[in-house]
Tab-separated table of C-alpha atoms in Angstrom:
chain	number	residue	atom	x	y	z
D	1	MET	CA	-55.961	18.581	-4.982
D	2	ASP	CA	-59.488	19.839	-4.267
D	3	THR	CA	-60.898	23.282	-5.090
D	4	ALA	CA	-60.192	24.763	-1.641
D	5	GLN	CA	-56.552	23.647	-1.700
D	6	PHE	CA	-56.122	24.992	-5.212
D	7	LEU	CA	-57.460	28.431	-4.272
D	8	GLU	CA	-55.373	28.477	-1.093
D	9	LYS	CA	-52.193	27.818	-3.056
D	10	TYR	CA	-53.095	30.503	-5.582
D	11	GLN	CA	-53.633	33.025	-2.790
D	12	ALA	CA	-50.224	32.043	-1.391
D	13	GLY	CA	-48.600	33.064	-4.675
D	14	GLU	CA	-48.368	29.781	-6.568
D	15	ARG	CA	-49.215	30.119	-10.266
D	16	ASN	CA	-48.204	26.841	-11.892
D	17	PHE	CA	-51.102	24.383	-11.855
D	18	GLN	CA	-50.312	22.580	-15.078
D	19	GLY	CA	-52.356	19.389	-15.529
D	20	ILE	CA	-54.567	19.981	-12.469
D	21	HIS	CA	-57.875	18.068	-12.186
D	22	LEU	CA	-60.773	20.318	-11.157
D	23	ARG	CA	-63.669	18.685	-12.976
D	24	GLY	CA	-66.994	20.233	-11.910
D	25	ALA	CA	-65.263	22.734	-9.597
D	26	GLU	CA	-67.107	25.813	-8.288
D	27	LEU	CA	-64.878	28.711	-9.380
D	28	SER	CA	-67.340	31.499	-10.114
D	29	TYR	CA	-66.026	35.039	-9.557
D	30	VAL	CA	-62.528	33.764	-8.639
D	31	ASP	CA	-59.357	35.695	-9.543
D	32	LEU	CA	-56.907	33.417	-11.381
D	33	ILE	CA	-55.102	36.108	-13.367
D	34	GLY	CA	-51.781	34.971	-14.840
D	35	SER	CA	-52.005	31.342	-13.722
D	36	ASN	CA	-50.793	28.337	-15.716
D	37	LEU	CA	-53.623	25.835	-16.242
D	38	GLU	CA	-52.187	24.143	-19.316
D	39	ASN	CA	-53.562	20.609	-19.897
D	40	SER	CA	-55.878	21.034	-16.913
D	41	ASP	CA	-59.214	19.216	-16.595
D	42	LEU	CA	-61.967	21.760	-15.964
D	43	GLU	CA	-64.806	19.879	-17.598
D	44	ASP	CA	-68.214	21.093	-16.354
D	45	ALA	CA	-66.494	23.604	-14.035
D	46	ASN	CA	-68.330	26.808	-13.098
D	47	LEU	CA	-66.100	29.772	-14.023
D	48	THR	CA	-68.905	32.297	-14.337
D	49	PHE	CA	-67.551	35.873	-14.105
D	50	ALA	CA	-64.080	34.520	-13.264
D	51	TYR	CA	-60.990	36.682	-13.850
D	52	LEU	CA	-58.865	34.643	-16.265
D	53	ASN	CA	-56.857	37.443	-17.872
D	54	GLY	CA	-53.621	36.167	-19.397
D	55	VAL	CA	-54.228	32.611	-18.133
D	56	ASN	CA	-52.535	29.719	-19.950
D	57	LEU	CA	-55.327	27.263	-20.801
D	58	ASN	CA	-53.580	25.626	-23.740
D	59	ARG	CA	-55.010	22.155	-24.412
D	60	ALA	CA	-57.243	22.433	-21.339
D	61	ASN	CA	-60.460	20.419	-21.099
D	62	LEU	CA	-63.304	22.921	-20.706
D	63	VAL	CA	-66.058	20.784	-22.200
D	64	LYS	CA	-69.453	21.981	-20.883
D	65	ALA	CA	-67.724	24.551	-18.673
D	66	LYS	CA	-69.676	27.654	-17.642
D	67	LEU	CA	-67.711	30.785	-18.547
D	68	CYS	CA	-70.546	33.316	-18.760
D	69	GLY	CA	-69.205	36.839	-18.303
D	70	ALA	CA	-65.680	35.543	-17.626
D	71	ASN	CA	-62.760	37.823	-18.513
D	72	LEU	CA	-60.240	35.912	-20.641
D	73	ASN	CA	-58.582	38.965	-22.152
D	74	LYS	CA	-55.202	37.977	-23.691
D	75	ALA	CA	-55.574	34.386	-22.411
D	76	SER	CA	-54.158	31.464	-24.392
D	77	LEU	CA	-56.509	28.581	-25.253
D	78	ASN	CA	-54.507	26.989	-28.049
D	79	GLY	CA	-55.983	23.531	-28.700
D	80	ALA	CA	-58.457	23.839	-25.814
D	81	LYS	CA	-61.613	21.696	-25.729
D	82	LEU	CA	-64.622	23.994	-25.309
D	83	ARG	CA	-67.321	21.875	-26.897
D	84	ASP	CA	-70.764	22.700	-25.415
D	85	ALA	CA	-69.192	25.390	-23.206
D	86	ASP	CA	-71.257	28.454	-22.237
D	87	LEU	CA	-69.317	31.675	-22.933
D	88	HIS	CA	-72.310	34.006	-23.054
D	89	GLY	CA	-71.028	37.578	-22.647
D	90	ALA	CA	-67.424	36.486	-22.027
D	91	ILE	CA	-64.502	38.766	-22.898
D	92	LEU	CA	-62.093	36.982	-25.239
D	93	GLN	CA	-60.420	39.995	-26.809
D	94	GLY	CA	-57.038	39.145	-28.308
D	95	VAL	CA	-57.288	35.514	-27.135
D	96	ASP	CA	-55.289	32.740	-28.818
D	97	LEU	CA	-57.873	30.078	-29.737
D	98	ARG	CA	-55.923	28.348	-32.503
D	99	TYR	CA	-57.025	24.741	-33.113
D	100	SER	CA	-59.571	24.936	-30.284
D	101	ASP	CA	-62.860	23.023	-30.411
D	102	LEU	CA	-65.840	25.323	-29.818
D	103	ALA	CA	-68.424	23.167	-31.562
D	104	LEU	CA	-71.959	23.681	-30.187
D	105	SER	CA	-70.689	26.306	-27.743
D	106	ILE	CA	-72.704	29.360	-26.708
D	107	LEU	CA	-70.934	32.588	-27.635
D	108	LEU	CA	-73.869	34.988	-27.421
D	109	ASP	CA	-72.708	38.635	-27.199
D	110	THR	CA	-69.118	37.461	-26.710
D	111	ASN	CA	-66.214	39.844	-27.335
D	112	LEU	CA	-63.818	38.102	-29.751
D	113	ILE	CA	-62.260	41.257	-31.179
D	114	GLN	CA	-58.798	40.525	-32.665
D	115	ALA	CA	-58.917	36.915	-31.431
D	116	ASP	CA	-56.767	34.344	-33.240
D	117	LEU	CA	-59.263	31.746	-34.482
D	118	ARG	CA	-57.144	29.998	-37.095
D	119	GLY	CA	-57.987	26.310	-37.362
D	120	VAL	CA	-60.846	26.655	-34.862
D	121	ASN	CA	-63.954	24.438	-34.939
D	122	LEU	CA	-67.129	26.501	-34.444
D	123	GLN	CA	-69.542	24.065	-36.043
D	124	GLY	CA	-73.055	24.654	-34.734
D	125	ALA	CA	-71.908	27.386	-32.311
D	126	ASP	CA	-74.305	30.179	-31.313
D	127	LEU	CA	-72.542	33.476	-32.045
D	128	ARG	CA	-75.548	35.787	-32.128
D	129	GLY	CA	-74.556	39.347	-31.289
D	130	ALA	CA	-70.875	38.449	-30.885
D	131	SER	CA	-68.158	40.882	-31.970
D	132	LEU	CA	-65.396	39.324	-34.074
D	133	ARG	CA	-64.038	42.546	-35.514
D	134	GLY	CA	-60.445	42.060	-36.625
D	135	ALA	CA	-60.431	38.366	-35.658
D	136	ASN	CA	-58.132	36.097	-37.666
D	137	MET	CA	-59.688	32.959	-39.172
D	138	ARG	CA	-57.700	32.804	-42.371
D	139	TYR	CA	-56.747	29.587	-44.098
D	140	GLU	CA	-53.014	28.975	-44.426
D	141	ARG	CA	-51.873	26.055	-46.523
D	142	ARG	CA	-50.016	23.354	-44.553
D	143	LEU	CA	-50.592	25.273	-41.308
D	144	TYR	CA	-54.234	26.116	-40.663
D	145	GLU	CA	-57.444	24.804	-42.155
D	146	GLY	CA	-60.195	27.339	-42.749
D	147	ALA	CA	-62.425	27.958	-39.728
D	148	ASN	CA	-65.278	25.463	-39.351
D	149	LEU	CA	-68.505	27.445	-38.913
D	150	ARG	CA	-70.879	24.948	-40.519
D	151	GLY	CA	-74.418	25.674	-39.374
D	152	ALA	CA	-73.235	28.352	-36.920
D	153	ASP	CA	-75.740	30.960	-35.745
D	154	LEU	CA	-74.117	34.321	-36.529
D	155	ARG	CA	-77.242	36.482	-36.639
D	156	GLY	CA	-76.392	40.130	-36.035
D	157	THR	CA	-72.726	39.334	-35.420
D	158	ASP	CA	-70.065	42.026	-35.901
D	159	LEU	CA	-67.601	40.539	-38.406
D	160	ARG	CA	-66.223	43.784	-39.832
D	161	GLY	CA	-62.830	43.223	-41.429
D	162	VAL	CA	-62.597	39.609	-40.217
D	163	ASN	CA	-60.337	37.303	-42.232
D	164	LEU	CA	-62.411	34.203	-43.063
D	165	THR	CA	-60.365	33.033	-46.035
D	166	GLY	CA	-61.229	29.420	-46.819
D	167	ALA	CA	-63.757	29.197	-43.961
D	168	ASP	CA	-66.609	26.679	-44.055
D	169	LEU	CA	-69.854	28.587	-43.458
D	170	THR	CA	-72.111	26.014	-45.073
D	171	ARG	CA	-75.727	26.653	-44.010
D	172	ALA	CA	-74.579	29.272	-41.479
D	173	ASN	CA	-77.100	31.930	-40.433
D	174	LEU	CA	-75.528	35.346	-41.085
D	175	SER	CA	-78.734	37.347	-41.364
D	176	ARG	CA	-78.247	40.992	-40.324
D	177	ALA	CA	-74.524	40.316	-39.720
D	178	ASN	CA	-72.015	43.082	-40.424
D	179	LEU	CA	-69.430	41.672	-42.846
D	180	SER	CA	-68.280	44.970	-44.324
D	181	GLU	CA	-64.698	44.682	-45.621
D	182	ALA	CA	-64.526	41.073	-44.372
D	183	VAL	CA	-62.263	38.684	-46.310
D	184	LEU	CA	-64.106	35.517	-47.413
D	185	ARG	CA	-61.845	34.535	-50.294
D	186	GLY	CA	-62.492	30.908	-51.263
D	187	ALA	CA	-64.965	30.436	-48.404
D	188	SER	CA	-67.909	28.033	-48.609
D	189	LEU	CA	-71.269	29.701	-47.980
D	190	TYR	CA	-73.396	27.006	-49.569
D	191	GLN	CA	-77.056	27.569	-48.596
D	192	ALA	CA	-75.994	30.241	-46.092
D	193	ASN	CA	-78.548	32.816	-44.909
D	194	LEU	CA	-77.235	36.345	-45.571
D	195	ASN	CA	-80.589	38.119	-45.660
D	196	SER	CA	-80.238	41.813	-44.725
D	197	ALA	CA	-76.498	41.343	-44.078
D	198	ASN	CA	-74.020	44.157	-44.703
D	199	LEU	CA	-71.306	42.932	-47.088
D	200	GLN	CA	-70.218	46.301	-48.434
D	201	SER	CA	-66.663	46.147	-49.804
D	202	ALA	CA	-66.279	42.512	-48.665
D	203	PHE	CA	-63.920	40.146	-50.512
D	204	LEU	CA	-65.717	37.017	-51.777
D	205	THR	CA	-63.414	36.148	-54.659
D	206	GLU	CA	-63.787	32.461	-55.651
D	207	ALA	CA	-66.263	31.861	-52.812
D	208	ASN	CA	-68.961	29.194	-53.128
D	209	LEU	CA	-72.330	30.909	-52.619
D	210	THR	CA	-74.502	28.303	-54.302
D	211	GLU	CA	-78.132	28.591	-53.148
D	212	ALA	CA	-77.196	31.289	-50.622
D	213	ARG	CA	-79.879	33.835	-49.661
D	214	PHE	CA	-79.070	37.566	-49.862
D	215	ILE	CA	-82.543	39.106	-49.859
D	216	GLY	CA	-82.285	42.757	-48.833
D	217	ALA	CA	-78.506	42.520	-48.357
D	218	ASN	CA	-76.025	45.344	-48.981
D	219	LEU	CA	-73.411	44.152	-51.485
D	220	LYS	CA	-72.155	47.522	-52.695
D	221	LYS	CA	-68.562	47.414	-53.984
D	222	VAL	CA	-68.268	43.712	-53.113
D	223	LYS	CA	-65.571	41.611	-54.810
D	224	LEU	CA	-67.118	38.467	-56.328
D	225	GLU	CA	-64.644	37.610	-59.077
D	226	ARG	CA	-64.953	33.933	-60.081
D	227	ALA	CA	-67.459	33.320	-57.281
D	228	VAL	CA	-70.171	30.684	-57.681
D	229	LEU	CA	-73.672	32.067	-57.085
D	230	ALA	CA	-75.717	29.436	-58.911
D	231	GLN	CA	-79.365	29.469	-57.784
D	232	ALA	CA	-78.602	32.183	-55.216
D	233	GLN	CA	-81.466	34.412	-54.025
D	234	LEU	CA	-80.433	38.049	-54.601
D	235	LEU	CA	-83.847	39.680	-54.840
D	236	ARG	CA	-83.639	43.488	-54.478
D	237	VAL	CA	-79.993	43.444	-53.374
D	238	GLU	CA	-77.700	46.450	-53.784
D	239	LEU	CA	-74.727	45.389	-55.911
D	240	CYS	CA	-73.730	48.709	-57.447
D	241	ASP	CA	-70.015	49.071	-58.270
D	242	ALA	CA	-69.392	45.375	-57.551
D	243	MET	CA	-66.691	43.297	-59.253
D	244	MET	CA	-68.326	40.137	-60.636
D	245	ASN	CA	-66.205	39.278	-63.647
D	246	ASP	CA	-66.164	35.527	-64.415
D	247	ALA	CA	-68.800	34.906	-61.703
D	248	LYS	CA	-71.193	31.991	-62.165
D	249	LEU	CA	-74.788	33.147	-61.611
D	250	ALA	CA	-76.752	30.515	-63.511
D	251	ASN	CA	-80.399	30.309	-62.346
D	252	ALA	CA	-79.848	33.022	-59.716
D	253	ASN	CA	-82.669	35.413	-58.793
D	254	LEU	CA	-81.570	39.041	-59.248
D	255	ALA	CA	-84.989	40.535	-59.892
D	256	TYR	CA	-85.211	44.233	-58.968
D	257	ALA	CA	-81.519	44.218	-57.957
D	258	ASP	CA	-79.305	47.303	-58.341
D	259	LEU	CA	-76.423	46.217	-60.574
D	260	SER	CA	-75.438	49.649	-61.798
D	261	ARG	CA	-71.774	50.043	-62.806
D	262	VAL	CA	-71.059	46.362	-62.105
D	263	ASN	CA	-68.242	44.477	-63.849
D	264	LEU	CA	-69.900	41.324	-65.259
D	265	VAL	CA	-67.325	40.592	-67.951
D	266	ARG	CA	-67.492	36.888	-68.940
D	267	ALA	CA	-70.052	36.215	-66.189
D	268	ASP	CA	-72.424	33.267	-66.585
D	269	LEU	CA	-75.940	34.710	-66.352
D	270	SER	CA	-77.698	31.875	-68.137
D	271	ARG	CA	-81.303	31.394	-66.997
D	272	THR	CA	-80.791	34.173	-64.438
D	273	ASP	CA	-83.776	36.322	-63.468
D	274	LEU	CA	-82.786	39.959	-64.029
D	275	SER	CA	-86.310	41.266	-64.515
D	276	TYR	CA	-86.672	44.913	-63.449
D	277	ALA	CA	-82.970	44.964	-62.475
D	278	ASN	CA	-80.926	48.137	-62.869
D	279	LEU	CA	-77.845	47.390	-64.995
D	280	THR	CA	-77.087	50.981	-65.970
D	281	GLN	CA	-73.469	51.486	-67.112
D	282	SER	CA	-72.545	47.875	-66.301
D	283	ASP	CA	-70.059	45.897	-68.396
D	284	LEU	CA	-71.405	42.562	-69.702
D	285	THR	CA	-68.767	42.046	-72.378
D	286	ASP	CA	-68.588	38.345	-73.365
D	287	ALA	CA	-71.153	37.433	-70.678
D	288	SER	CA	-73.438	34.429	-71.184
D	289	LEU	CA	-77.105	35.457	-71.317
D	290	ALA	CA	-78.630	32.217	-72.560
D	291	ARG	CA	-82.350	32.295	-71.720
D	292	THR	CA	-81.772	35.142	-69.263
D	293	ASN	CA	-84.869	37.057	-68.123
D	294	LEU	CA	-84.229	40.765	-68.809
D	295	ARG	CA	-87.891	41.760	-68.860
D	296	ASN	CA	-88.228	45.479	-68.027
D	297	ALA	CA	-84.555	45.651	-66.990
D	298	ASN	CA	-82.675	48.938	-67.317
D	299	LEU	CA	-79.686	48.342	-69.630
D	300	SER	CA	-79.041	51.996	-70.431
D	301	TYR	CA	-75.423	52.705	-71.374
D	302	THR	CA	-74.518	49.072	-70.688
D	303	TYR	CA	-71.738	47.282	-72.586
D	304	LEU	CA	-73.141	44.207	-74.355
D	305	THR	CA	-70.153	43.600	-76.594
D	306	ARG	CA	-70.146	40.083	-78.124
D	307	VAL	CA	-73.153	39.054	-76.003
D	308	GLU	CA	-75.603	36.556	-77.522
D	309	LEU	CA	-79.079	37.955	-76.823
D	310	SER	CA	-81.162	35.808	-79.174
D	311	SER	CA	-82.515	33.490	-76.449
D	312	ALA	CA	-82.820	36.155	-73.727
D	313	THR	CA	-86.156	37.782	-72.863
D	314	THR	CA	-85.781	41.528	-73.429
D	315	ILE	CA	-89.440	42.625	-73.510
D	316	GLY	CA	-89.694	46.113	-72.021
D	317	ALA	CA	-85.938	46.382	-71.468
D	318	ARG	CA	-84.421	49.875	-71.775
D	319	LEU	CA	-81.351	49.949	-73.999
D	320	ARG	CA	-80.738	53.644	-74.557
D	321	GLY	CA	-77.041	54.319	-75.151
D	322	ALA	CA	-76.141	50.635	-74.727
D	323	VAL	CA	-73.245	49.215	-76.746
D	324	MET	CA	-74.908	46.348	-78.610
D	325	PRO	CA	-73.304	42.973	-79.483
D	326	ASN	CA	-72.401	44.235	-82.977
D	327	GLY	CA	-70.644	47.292	-81.554
D	328	GLU	CA	-73.403	49.761	-82.478
D	329	ILE	CA	-74.825	52.158	-79.895
D	330	HIS	CA	-78.560	51.753	-79.319
D	331	GLU	CA	-80.540	54.941	-79.670
């Protein structure tokens, strides 16, 4: 069946085109609302600005397809192949993309609000300016692997409240992204770029943030319990009221950071640079401060109960009202 015959049958009221072969077809601006294109071959097809609302594209081949500006609202693309596809500006709100392959795809300014992205492969995808607010990417044991976003370009992306539990964001670019209240529990953000990102009230419990960059980021009220931040760059970040108990921050750079009222109980801060940092009213009970740089840091009214400070650099540090390792209050 060629493209003309396909469109003629659709206009006549037929909707079931399961398994159809339309490789390289010219389908820009066409109305295919509600059709069944499951297992169809649409590789390299031009579907620019097509109306694909509610279309069944489960397990369809859309490799290198052009879907710029297409409306796929409430469509189903479960297990679809979209590698190298161009979805710039497409509307994918509420779409089922479970297990789909979007590696190396272009998703610039795409609307993915409340999309189901569990088990999706987005490795190397360009998601700059995309909106993923409320999207579901959570890891579920025995059902869905965490989303694969290794090396993805997510600069300026709206990820507010997105569930990225267990996601792989290794070396992803999330600079200026909005991740406020996002769930990244157990996610891998090894060497990720989070410069100037908004992570306020995000959940990063047990996440791997080794060598990640957070320069100028907003981390107020973030949850980082048991997270690994070894050698992370956190220069001048805002971390006030964060939960960082049992976090591993060895060799991290937290110079000039705002760590006021932070829970750092049992945290590993060995060889960490906390020079000029504000740690006012923070709790460092049982924390490891082996060879930590606290030069000119503000430790006023901080809890330092059972902390070993003998190898730490405390020149110029302010300790007024701090609870010292021996339980005495510094004057």
